[in-house]
């Protein structure tokens, strides 16, 4: 009896041990399976993330519409990063590192500031006289658009009497060296000479006016431009049309005015259609200026409040007074293009939409609300030429459209390297651009009708020099005339409002004079 009980107990213990062992094995298998599942999920997540990154990287590579495998994407990315590193190293090598250059300014910003301070602009000319690049500062100095000069011959803008001398200077300097070796081009082969350059005119029939300028520059080889910057330019032109080695040399110069300009025009607009609002009294005095104005005209509101708007208008644009008379007659209107003097002593072109506001109870005119829009000189010139019945040339129209669209146009803000890349031999005569202030510059008759030779003696520039006290007297007289005109125009502007008030029906119990005074005051 006892034996059977003990046997049963032993068998139950053995069964229990076997069950626990089996359960332990099952638990271990479950743990291993869970680990494998977790590891597989992690691997899948990593692969999916890697594929997404490879796909995104492939979409960012330029000029690859076809599907690429992972190794190709990585290889092209490495090539791109290597080229980017080379370009960065080249730009760092050309960076101005002198102590007199502020560290917070880039090379482009510093160059632009120096050009403005020196009354100059950049010009790149091929050995045959073709202009391949000109900076935008030429517009404020010679009143040409960059599109007027690019792809034209420099001799189209120099008096006929100076053609042979300028050509002789350039060619003689090139012949000083037996061969245009890279060592010679990298040396200090600086060239300086003076000549006259044509100023722009809105109407090509106007007499030509020339400005005395000084060229200071060096000869540069186009082969010095890195191959990565050519961007496939060599393959886009036929071998027979490619220029020879001697033709692949250009003269890069800074062109400076012999006589500086104290007040310049800001002809280039970085942000098209910039605008600000102001309020004026009926005498056209500033009553309000919004927060956007200081970044455009430079004045803070308290600096202009109480002053007349005519104190800031160009003396040649006082015809805007007729637009203001039209405003007083009809209550709203749009001005013509006019120049406004900024705090930095630069002229910017504006166009204004305005209307008169009236008191809600007595209907008296209170003030004039103006919305001023900044416009570019290209738009102003195109409009004035349309008024004269002159058709714009294709490059100029394209430039106007690109500025109006607000794209990164920068009609000719492309770098010199990009200008060299798109160079082709297609020089054609150019129509001249706008001209102003002709009394202060040398006037030369039209070369096409009566060629006139201008002496190129650098010691005697042809512009008339006046003593300092006479210049100051002339400037004061011009400002006094301008302020007198502003006062007279401001007084005359109230007359249309008086006539408008007298034409209204008079209520019963009031005389005509009482009603008129009530409308005005």
Short mmCIF file of C-alpha atoms in Angstrom, two decimals:
data_model
loop_
_atom_site.label_atom_id
_atom_site.label_comp_id
_atom_site.label_asym_id
_atom_site.label_seq_id
_atom_site.Cartn_x
_atom_site.Cartn_y
_atom_site.Cartn_z
CA UNK A 1 0.00 0.00 0.00
CA UNK A 2 2.72 2.38 0.98
CA UNK A 3 4.71 1.37 -2.08
CA UNK A 4 1.93 2.21 -4.46
CA UNK A 5 1.43 5.63 -2.82
CA UNK A 6 5.11 6.44 -3.06
CA UNK A 7 5.20 5.32 -6.69
CA UNK A 8 2.30 7.55 -7.55
CA UNK A 9 3.98 10.48 -5.79
CA UNK A 10 7.20 9.87 -7.68
CA UNK A 11 5.43 9.71 -10.99
CA UNK A 12 3.59 12.96 -10.27
CA UNK A 13 6.86 14.66 -9.35
CA UNK A 14 8.47 13.41 -12.56
CA UNK A 15 5.51 14.62 -14.61
CA UNK A 16 5.70 18.01 -12.90
CA UNK A 17 9.40 18.31 -13.68
CA UNK A 18 8.85 17.39 -17.31
CA UNK A 19 6.07 19.99 -17.57
CA UNK A 20 8.19 22.75 -16.06
CA UNK A 21 11.05 21.94 -18.41
CA UNK A 22 8.72 22.01 -21.38
CA UNK A 23 7.24 25.31 -20.23
CA UNK A 24 10.72 26.76 -19.86
CA UNK A 25 11.65 25.71 -23.37
CA UNK A 26 8.46 27.25 -24.75
CA UNK A 27 9.15 30.50 -22.92
CA UNK A 28 12.68 30.63 -24.32
CA UNK A 29 11.38 30.02 -27.83
CA UNK A 30 8.83 32.82 -27.37
CA UNK A 31 11.55 35.20 -26.19
CA UNK A 32 13.80 34.34 -29.12
CA UNK A 33 10.91 34.76 -31.52
CA UNK A 34 10.03 38.15 -30.01
CA UNK A 35 13.66 39.24 -30.31
CA UNK A 36 13.79 38.15 -33.95
CA UNK A 37 10.54 39.98 -34.70
CA UNK A 38 11.81 43.14 -32.99
CA UNK A 39 15.14 42.89 -34.80
CA UNK A 40 13.42 42.36 -38.14
CA UNK A 41 11.18 45.36 -37.53
CA UNK A 42 14.19 47.50 -36.67
CA UNK A 43 16.04 46.33 -39.78
CA UNK A 44 13.00 47.00 -41.97
CA UNK A 45 12.55 50.44 -40.47
CA UNK A 46 16.21 51.22 -41.06
CA UNK A 47 16.05 49.99 -44.67
CA UNK A 48 12.89 51.97 -45.34
CA UNK A 49 14.44 55.11 -43.89
CA UNK A 50 17.61 54.55 -45.91
CA UNK A 51 15.58 54.09 -49.11
CA UNK A 52 13.63 57.28 -48.41
CA UNK A 53 16.85 59.24 -47.87
CA UNK A 54 18.40 57.79 -51.03
CA UNK A 55 15.28 58.69 -53.00
CA UNK A 56 15.29 62.24 -51.63
CA UNK A 57 18.99 62.59 -52.35
CA UNK A 58 18.48 61.35 -55.90
CA UNK A 59 15.70 63.87 -56.50
CA UNK A 60 18.02 66.69 -55.44
CA UNK A 61 20.74 65.78 -57.93
CA UNK A 62 20.66 68.05 -61.00
CA UNK A 63 19.85 66.74 -64.46
CA UNK A 64 18.81 63.20 -63.58
CA UNK A 65 15.33 62.32 -64.75
CA UNK A 66 15.95 58.55 -65.00
CA UNK A 67 15.80 56.22 -62.03
CA UNK A 68 19.18 55.43 -60.48
CA UNK A 69 20.32 52.72 -58.13
CA UNK A 70 21.67 53.47 -54.70
CA UNK A 71 25.34 53.26 -55.62
CA UNK A 72 24.86 55.73 -58.52
CA UNK A 73 23.05 58.20 -56.28
CA UNK A 74 25.80 58.03 -53.70
CA UNK A 75 28.54 58.38 -56.33
CA UNK A 76 26.92 61.45 -57.92
CA UNK A 77 26.41 62.98 -54.49
CA UNK A 78 30.09 62.51 -53.71
CA UNK A 79 31.03 64.15 -57.03
CA UNK A 80 28.75 67.09 -56.32
CA UNK A 81 30.17 67.60 -52.84
CA UNK A 82 33.70 67.40 -54.21
CA UNK A 83 32.96 70.09 -56.83
CA UNK A 84 31.27 72.23 -54.20
CA UNK A 85 34.34 71.95 -52.01
CA UNK A 86 36.57 73.01 -54.90
CA UNK A 87 34.41 76.03 -55.68
CA UNK A 88 34.35 77.01 -52.02
CA UNK A 89 38.11 76.76 -51.86
CA UNK A 90 38.45 78.97 -54.95
CA UNK A 91 36.10 81.59 -53.52
CA UNK A 92 37.97 81.55 -50.21
CA UNK A 93 41.23 82.04 -52.07
CA UNK A 94 39.83 85.13 -53.85
CA UNK A 95 38.32 86.57 -50.67
CA UNK A 96 39.59 89.99 -49.69
CA UNK A 97 41.44 89.54 -46.41
CA UNK A 98 42.81 93.03 -45.82
CA UNK A 99 42.13 94.68 -42.51
CA UNK A 100 40.37 97.62 -44.18
CA UNK A 101 37.58 95.35 -45.46
CA UNK A 102 34.81 94.85 -42.85
CA UNK A 103 34.35 91.21 -41.95
CA UNK A 104 30.56 91.43 -42.00
CA UNK A 105 30.50 92.38 -45.69
CA UNK A 106 30.81 89.90 -48.52
CA UNK A 107 33.00 90.57 -51.54
CA UNK A 108 29.99 91.51 -53.66
CA UNK A 109 28.61 93.95 -51.09
CA UNK A 110 32.00 95.53 -50.48
CA UNK A 111 32.62 95.89 -54.22
CA UNK A 112 29.24 97.56 -54.72
CA UNK A 113 29.91 100.03 -51.91
CA UNK A 114 33.34 100.86 -53.33
CA UNK A 115 31.89 101.43 -56.80
CA UNK A 116 29.27 103.79 -55.40
CA UNK A 117 31.88 105.69 -53.44
CA UNK A 118 34.22 105.98 -56.44
CA UNK A 119 31.52 106.93 -58.97
CA UNK A 120 32.43 103.94 -61.10
CA UNK A 121 31.20 100.73 -62.66
CA UNK A 122 32.70 97.45 -63.86
CA UNK A 123 33.15 96.75 -67.56
CA UNK A 124 34.48 93.62 -69.30
CA UNK A 125 35.52 93.98 -72.96
CA UNK A 126 36.80 91.37 -75.38
CA UNK A 127 39.83 92.12 -77.53
CA UNK A 128 37.61 93.07 -80.48
CA UNK A 129 35.75 95.67 -78.39
CA UNK A 130 32.65 93.59 -77.63
CA UNK A 131 31.19 94.28 -74.19
CA UNK A 132 30.37 91.05 -72.37
CA UNK A 133 29.57 92.41 -68.90
CA UNK A 134 28.68 95.71 -67.24
CA UNK A 135 27.58 96.32 -63.68
CA UNK A 136 24.24 97.89 -62.84
CA UNK A 137 25.86 101.02 -61.42
CA UNK A 138 26.31 102.25 -65.00
CA UNK A 139 22.65 103.27 -64.97
CA UNK A 140 23.01 105.82 -62.20
CA UNK A 141 26.21 107.24 -63.72
CA UNK A 142 25.73 107.21 -67.50
CA UNK A 143 21.99 106.45 -67.57
CA UNK A 144 22.36 103.39 -69.77
CA UNK A 145 20.67 100.15 -68.89
CA UNK A 146 23.11 97.22 -68.73
CA UNK A 147 21.18 95.61 -71.58
CA UNK A 148 22.08 98.63 -73.77
CA UNK A 149 25.78 97.87 -73.50
CA UNK A 150 26.06 94.08 -73.30
CA UNK A 151 26.81 92.42 -76.67
CA UNK A 152 27.59 95.83 -78.19
CA UNK A 153 30.91 97.31 -79.27
CA UNK A 154 32.62 99.77 -76.95
CA UNK A 155 33.31 101.96 -79.98
CA UNK A 156 29.57 102.60 -80.36
CA UNK A 157 29.75 104.61 -77.13
CA UNK A 158 33.02 106.47 -77.79
CA UNK A 159 33.30 109.56 -80.04
CA UNK A 160 34.47 108.76 -83.53
CA UNK A 161 37.53 110.93 -83.12
CA UNK A 162 38.77 108.74 -80.25
CA UNK A 163 38.25 105.35 -81.92
CA UNK A 164 41.76 105.07 -83.34
CA UNK A 165 43.44 106.23 -80.14
CA UNK A 166 41.54 103.82 -77.88
CA UNK A 167 42.12 100.95 -80.29
CA UNK A 168 45.81 101.83 -80.45
CA UNK A 169 46.08 101.85 -76.66
CA UNK A 170 44.50 98.41 -76.34
CA UNK A 171 46.34 96.78 -79.23
CA UNK A 172 49.73 98.28 -78.33
CA UNK A 173 49.45 97.01 -74.79
CA UNK A 174 48.68 93.53 -76.07
CA UNK A 175 51.65 93.55 -78.44
CA UNK A 176 54.07 94.42 -75.66
CA UNK A 177 54.23 90.72 -74.82
CA UNK A 178 55.42 88.16 -77.36
CA UNK A 179 52.69 85.74 -76.33
CA UNK A 180 49.72 85.95 -74.01
CA UNK A 181 51.05 83.40 -71.58
CA UNK A 182 49.24 82.67 -68.34
CA UNK A 183 52.24 84.06 -66.43
CA UNK A 184 51.88 87.38 -68.26
CA UNK A 185 48.13 87.53 -67.69
CA UNK A 186 48.60 86.84 -63.98
CA UNK A 187 51.21 89.58 -63.67
CA UNK A 188 50.37 93.20 -62.91
CA UNK A 189 49.51 94.23 -66.47
CA UNK A 190 47.45 97.22 -65.37
CA UNK A 191 46.27 99.61 -68.06
CA UNK A 192 44.93 103.13 -67.58
CA UNK A 193 43.54 105.53 -70.15
CA UNK A 194 40.94 108.28 -70.40
CA UNK A 195 38.27 108.88 -73.01
CA UNK A 196 34.66 109.99 -73.40
CA UNK A 197 31.62 107.75 -73.13
CA UNK A 198 28.15 108.45 -74.45
CA UNK A 199 25.42 109.29 -71.98
CA UNK A 200 21.99 107.81 -72.50
CA UNK A 201 19.00 109.64 -73.93
CA UNK A 202 15.33 108.76 -73.94
CA UNK A 203 14.95 110.21 -77.42
CA UNK A 204 17.75 109.07 -79.78
CA UNK A 205 17.22 112.27 -81.79
CA UNK A 206 18.49 114.41 -78.93
CA UNK A 207 22.05 115.76 -79.23
CA UNK A 208 24.64 113.31 -77.97
CA UNK A 209 26.26 114.07 -74.64
CA UNK A 210 29.56 112.51 -73.59
CA UNK A 211 31.07 112.03 -70.15
CA UNK A 212 34.81 112.12 -69.48
CA UNK A 213 35.78 108.81 -67.83
CA UNK A 214 38.91 106.93 -66.81
CA UNK A 215 39.51 103.21 -67.42
CA UNK A 216 41.66 101.29 -64.93
CA UNK A 217 41.88 97.54 -65.46
CA UNK A 218 43.78 94.38 -66.31
CA UNK A 219 43.72 91.74 -69.02
CA UNK A 220 42.22 88.44 -67.91
CA UNK A 221 42.28 85.08 -69.66
CA UNK A 222 39.03 83.20 -69.99
CA UNK A 223 41.00 80.02 -69.46
CA UNK A 224 41.51 81.07 -65.85
CA UNK A 225 37.81 80.45 -65.26
CA UNK A 226 37.41 77.07 -63.59
CA UNK A 227 36.06 74.25 -65.73
CA UNK A 228 33.26 73.66 -63.25
CA UNK A 229 32.02 77.18 -63.90
CA UNK A 230 31.78 76.69 -67.66
CA UNK A 231 28.74 74.44 -67.14
CA UNK A 232 29.08 72.75 -70.51
CA UNK A 233 29.58 75.98 -72.45
CA UNK A 234 32.26 74.51 -74.72
CA UNK A 235 29.90 71.83 -75.97
CA UNK A 236 27.11 74.23 -76.90
CA UNK A 237 28.97 76.00 -79.73
CA UNK A 238 30.42 74.60 -82.90
CA UNK A 239 34.17 74.08 -83.06
CA UNK A 240 34.50 76.46 -86.03
CA UNK A 241 32.76 79.22 -84.07
CA UNK A 242 34.82 78.86 -80.93
CA UNK A 243 37.22 81.76 -80.38
CA UNK A 244 40.94 81.19 -80.58
CA UNK A 245 43.23 81.51 -77.58
CA UNK A 246 44.02 85.14 -78.39
CA UNK A 247 40.29 85.95 -78.56
CA UNK A 248 39.72 84.37 -75.16
CA UNK A 249 41.25 87.39 -73.42
CA UNK A 250 39.15 90.20 -72.02
CA UNK A 251 39.91 93.56 -70.47
CA UNK A 252 38.23 93.90 -67.06
CA UNK A 253 38.22 97.52 -65.93
CA UNK A 254 36.73 99.91 -63.45
CA UNK A 255 35.33 102.96 -65.24
CA UNK A 256 35.25 106.11 -63.12
CA UNK A 257 33.79 109.54 -63.81
CA UNK A 258 36.31 112.35 -63.92
CA UNK A 259 33.87 114.66 -62.13
CA UNK A 260 31.95 113.06 -59.24
CA UNK A 261 28.20 113.31 -58.87
CA UNK A 262 27.00 114.59 -55.51
CA UNK A 263 23.40 113.44 -56.03
CA UNK A 264 22.84 110.19 -57.89
CA UNK A 265 19.86 108.29 -59.17
CA UNK A 266 19.00 104.97 -57.59
CA UNK A 267 17.97 103.32 -60.83
CA UNK A 268 18.08 99.68 -59.78
CA UNK A 269 15.31 98.28 -57.62
CA UNK A 270 16.18 95.27 -55.46
CA UNK A 271 12.54 94.56 -54.54
CA UNK A 272 10.10 95.62 -57.28
CA UNK A 273 6.78 97.25 -56.35
CA UNK A 274 7.93 98.31 -52.90
CA UNK A 275 5.47 100.86 -51.54
CA UNK A 276 4.65 103.03 -48.56
CA UNK A 277 1.79 105.37 -47.62
CA UNK A 278 1.63 108.95 -46.42
CA UNK A 279 -0.96 111.61 -45.67
CA UNK A 280 -0.69 115.23 -46.79
CA UNK A 281 -2.57 118.42 -46.12
CA UNK A 282 -4.25 120.31 -48.94
CA UNK A 283 -1.05 122.41 -49.14
CA UNK A 284 0.84 119.14 -49.71
CA UNK A 285 2.63 119.08 -46.37
CA UNK A 286 3.39 115.76 -44.71
CA UNK A 287 0.97 114.78 -41.94
CA UNK A 288 1.76 111.08 -41.62
CA UNK A 289 4.36 108.55 -42.80
CA UNK A 290 3.98 104.81 -42.27
CA UNK A 291 6.58 102.38 -40.93
CA UNK A 292 7.66 101.13 -44.39
CA UNK A 293 8.94 104.51 -45.55
CA UNK A 294 12.24 104.71 -43.59
CA UNK A 295 13.64 101.62 -45.32
CA UNK A 296 12.83 103.13 -48.73
CA UNK A 297 13.43 106.89 -48.48
CA UNK A 298 15.60 106.91 -45.36
CA UNK A 299 13.58 109.53 -43.47
CA UNK A 300 11.90 108.89 -40.14
CA UNK A 301 8.36 110.28 -39.76
CA UNK A 302 9.36 113.15 -37.47
CA UNK A 303 11.94 114.32 -40.04
CA UNK A 304 9.39 115.06 -42.76
CA UNK A 305 6.25 116.02 -40.81
CA UNK A 306 5.31 119.61 -41.60
CA UNK A 307 7.57 119.84 -44.65
CA UNK A 308 6.30 120.20 -48.19
CA UNK A 309 6.50 117.28 -50.56
CA UNK A 310 7.88 119.60 -53.22
CA UNK A 311 11.05 120.02 -51.16
CA UNK A 312 11.97 116.46 -52.15
CA UNK A 313 10.99 116.48 -55.84
CA UNK A 314 13.45 116.83 -58.69
CA UNK A 315 13.42 120.23 -60.35
CA UNK A 316 12.79 118.60 -63.75
CA UNK A 317 9.73 116.74 -62.40
CA UNK A 318 7.70 119.69 -61.11
CA UNK A 319 5.12 118.86 -63.77
CA UNK A 320 3.71 116.62 -61.07
CA UNK A 321 1.91 119.77 -59.94
CA UNK A 322 -0.51 119.27 -62.84
CA UNK A 323 -1.29 115.82 -61.50
CA UNK A 324 -2.05 117.36 -58.12
CA UNK A 325 -4.34 119.92 -59.74
CA UNK A 326 -6.17 117.04 -61.40
CA UNK A 327 -6.47 115.42 -57.96
CA UNK A 328 -8.05 118.57 -56.50
CA UNK A 329 -10.59 118.67 -59.31
CA UNK A 330 -11.65 115.02 -59.33
CA UNK A 331 -10.81 113.82 -55.80
CA UNK A 332 -8.51 110.96 -56.83
CA UNK A 333 -5.89 110.15 -59.41
CA UNK A 334 -2.49 108.75 -60.30
CA UNK A 335 0.70 110.73 -60.68
CA UNK A 336 3.29 110.55 -63.40
CA UNK A 337 6.72 109.12 -62.72
CA UNK A 338 8.84 111.49 -60.63
CA UNK A 339 12.08 111.51 -58.67
CA UNK A 340 12.19 111.76 -54.89
CA UNK A 341 15.32 112.77 -52.95
CA UNK A 342 16.18 110.24 -50.25
CA UNK A 343 18.06 110.96 -47.05
CA UNK A 344 21.14 109.35 -48.61
CA UNK A 345 21.15 112.03 -51.36
CA UNK A 346 19.93 109.69 -54.07
CA UNK A 347 17.01 110.07 -56.44
CA UNK A 348 14.51 107.22 -56.55
CA UNK A 349 11.65 106.96 -59.03
CA UNK A 350 8.14 106.86 -57.58
CA UNK A 351 4.57 106.74 -58.83
CA UNK A 352 1.74 107.72 -56.50
CA UNK A 353 -1.94 106.83 -56.27
CA UNK A 354 -3.89 109.30 -54.12
CA UNK A 355 -7.37 110.38 -53.10
CA UNK A 356 -8.95 113.07 -50.92
CA UNK A 357 -10.79 112.14 -47.74
CA UNK A 358 -13.74 114.22 -46.51
CA UNK A 359 -15.16 114.72 -43.03
CA UNK A 360 -18.11 112.42 -42.42
CA UNK A 361 -20.30 115.13 -40.87
CA UNK A 362 -19.61 118.40 -42.68
CA UNK A 363 -18.07 116.91 -45.88
CA UNK A 364 -15.04 119.14 -45.61
CA UNK A 365 -11.84 117.92 -47.32
CA UNK A 366 -9.50 116.79 -44.55
CA UNK A 367 -6.32 115.39 -46.07
CA UNK A 368 -4.87 113.47 -49.01
CA UNK A 369 -3.95 109.79 -48.71
CA UNK A 370 -1.05 108.71 -50.94
CA UNK A 371 0.32 105.28 -51.79
CA UNK A 372 3.81 105.59 -53.27
CA UNK A 373 5.26 102.75 -55.38
CA UNK A 374 8.96 102.44 -56.22
CA UNK A 375 9.61 101.91 -59.94
CA UNK A 376 12.80 101.21 -61.86
CA UNK A 377 14.40 103.46 -64.42
CA UNK A 378 13.84 100.80 -67.08
CA UNK A 379 10.09 101.08 -66.57
CA UNK A 380 10.24 104.88 -66.59
CA UNK A 381 12.26 104.98 -69.78
CA UNK A 382 10.00 102.46 -71.52
CA UNK A 383 6.91 104.49 -70.62
CA UNK A 384 8.40 107.78 -71.80
CA UNK A 385 9.60 106.23 -75.03
CA UNK A 386 6.11 104.89 -75.64
CA UNK A 387 4.79 108.41 -75.16
CA UNK A 388 7.27 109.61 -77.79
CA UNK A 389 6.27 106.79 -80.14
CA UNK A 390 9.65 105.08 -79.90
CA UNK A 391 9.65 101.29 -79.84
CA UNK A 392 11.89 99.59 -77.33
CA UNK A 393 14.45 97.15 -78.66
CA UNK A 394 14.13 93.48 -77.79
CA UNK A 395 16.83 93.37 -75.09
CA UNK A 396 15.33 96.40 -73.35
CA UNK A 397 11.81 94.99 -73.44
CA UNK A 398 13.03 91.70 -72.05
CA UNK A 399 14.80 93.57 -69.29
CA UNK A 400 11.65 95.50 -68.42
CA UNK A 401 9.56 92.34 -68.27
CA UNK A 402 12.08 90.58 -66.08
CA UNK A 403 12.07 93.48 -63.64
CA UNK A 404 8.28 93.72 -63.55
CA UNK A 405 7.92 90.00 -62.91
CA UNK A 406 10.05 90.32 -59.81
CA UNK A 407 12.05 87.20 -60.64
CA UNK A 408 15.72 86.96 -59.73
CA UNK A 409 16.31 88.85 -62.86
CA UNK A 410 18.93 90.89 -62.13
CA UNK A 411 19.05 91.73 -65.79
CA UNK A 412 22.77 91.91 -65.65
CA UNK A 413 23.53 91.07 -62.07
CA UNK A 414 24.92 87.79 -63.35
CA UNK A 415 28.50 87.21 -62.38
CA UNK A 416 31.33 87.90 -64.75
CA UNK A 417 31.95 84.17 -65.10
CA UNK A 418 28.38 83.62 -66.26
CA UNK A 419 28.74 86.50 -68.71
CA UNK A 420 31.87 84.93 -70.12
CA UNK A 421 30.09 81.61 -70.53
CA UNK A 422 27.28 83.01 -72.66
CA UNK A 423 29.62 85.13 -74.79
CA UNK A 424 29.11 84.96 -78.57
CA UNK A 425 30.29 87.19 -81.41
CA UNK A 426 27.19 89.21 -82.30
CA UNK A 427 28.02 92.93 -82.04
CA UNK A 428 25.27 95.18 -83.35
CA UNK A 429 24.73 98.93 -83.09
CA UNK A 430 22.94 100.05 -79.94
CA UNK A 431 20.39 102.76 -79.41
CA UNK A 432 21.32 105.18 -76.67
CA UNK A 433 19.46 105.61 -73.43
CA UNK A 434 18.29 108.44 -71.22
CA UNK A 435 20.07 111.76 -70.61
CA UNK A 436 19.63 114.46 -68.03
CA UNK A 437 21.49 117.39 -66.55
CA UNK A 438 23.02 118.11 -69.96
CA UNK A 439 24.12 121.55 -68.91
CA UNK A 440 26.79 120.08 -66.61
CA UNK A 441 28.29 117.68 -69.18
CA UNK A 442 30.16 117.99 -72.43
CA UNK A 443 27.74 118.19 -75.35
CA UNK A 444 28.93 116.74 -78.64
CA UNK A 445 26.97 116.79 -81.86
CA UNK A 446 25.57 113.55 -83.23
CA UNK A 447 28.50 111.52 -84.59
CA UNK A 448 26.34 110.16 -87.39
CA UNK A 449 25.73 113.64 -88.80
CA UNK A 450 28.72 115.78 -87.87
CA UNK A 451 31.53 113.83 -86.23
CA UNK A 452 33.43 115.94 -83.73
CA UNK A 453 36.82 115.05 -82.33
CA UNK A 454 37.21 115.59 -78.60
CA UNK A 455 40.74 115.99 -77.24
CA UNK A 456 41.69 113.18 -74.89
CA UNK A 457 44.21 115.08 -72.81
CA UNK A 458 43.80 113.71 -69.31
CA UNK A 459 45.01 116.93 -67.75
CA UNK A 460 42.21 119.03 -69.24
CA UNK A 461 38.89 117.25 -68.93
CA UNK A 462 36.25 119.00 -71.05
CA UNK A 463 33.70 119.50 -68.31
CA UNK A 464 33.48 123.05 -67.09
CA UNK A 465 34.83 123.48 -63.55
CA UNK A 466 33.40 126.25 -61.38
CA UNK A 467 34.75 127.60 -58.11
CA UNK A 468 33.33 126.08 -54.97
CA UNK A 469 31.45 129.21 -53.91
CA UNK A 470 29.79 129.51 -57.35
CA UNK A 471 28.67 125.85 -57.19
CA UNK A 472 27.22 126.42 -53.74
CA UNK A 473 25.43 129.56 -54.95
CA UNK A 474 23.94 127.68 -57.89
CA UNK A 475 22.81 124.85 -55.66
CA UNK A 476 21.21 127.24 -53.17
CA UNK A 477 19.45 129.11 -55.97
CA UNK A 478 18.06 125.85 -57.37
CA UNK A 479 16.74 124.81 -53.97
CA UNK A 480 15.24 128.25 -53.37
CA UNK A 481 13.51 128.17 -56.76
CA UNK A 482 12.23 124.69 -55.98
CA UNK A 483 10.84 125.78 -52.58
CA UNK A 484 9.21 128.85 -54.14
CA UNK A 485 7.58 126.65 -56.75
CA UNK A 486 6.35 124.29 -54.03
CA UNK A 487 4.75 127.16 -52.11
CA UNK A 488 3.09 128.63 -55.20
CA UNK A 489 1.83 125.24 -56.33
CA UNK A 490 0.58 124.42 -52.85
CA UNK A 491 -1.38 127.68 -52.77
CA UNK A 492 -2.82 127.08 -56.23
CA UNK A 493 -3.94 123.57 -55.30
CA UNK A 494 -6.61 124.93 -52.94
CA UNK A 495 -8.28 126.91 -55.74
CA UNK A 496 -9.87 123.88 -57.49
CA UNK A 497 -11.32 122.81 -54.15
CA UNK A 498 -12.88 126.29 -53.76
CA UNK A 499 -14.35 126.08 -57.25
CA UNK A 500 -15.59 122.56 -56.56
CA UNK A 501 -17.32 123.73 -53.39
CA UNK A 502 -18.99 126.67 -55.11
CA UNK A 503 -20.51 124.37 -57.71
CA UNK A 504 -22.44 122.36 -55.10
CA UNK A 505 -26.10 123.24 -54.33
CA UNK A 506 -26.53 125.65 -51.41
CA UNK A 507 -28.85 124.45 -48.58
CA UNK A 508 -31.76 126.61 -47.56
CA UNK A 509 -31.03 129.28 -44.94
CA UNK A 510 -27.33 129.59 -45.87
CA UNK A 511 -25.59 132.02 -48.15
CA UNK A 512 -23.17 130.96 -50.84
CA UNK A 513 -20.19 132.32 -48.88
CA UNK A 514 -21.19 130.56 -45.64
CA UNK A 515 -21.65 127.26 -47.44
CA UNK A 516 -18.30 127.61 -49.22
CA UNK A 517 -16.43 128.43 -46.02
CA UNK A 518 -18.13 125.54 -44.29
CA UNK A 519 -16.98 123.18 -47.04
CA UNK A 520 -13.39 124.40 -46.78
CA UNK A 521 -12.98 124.98 -43.03
#
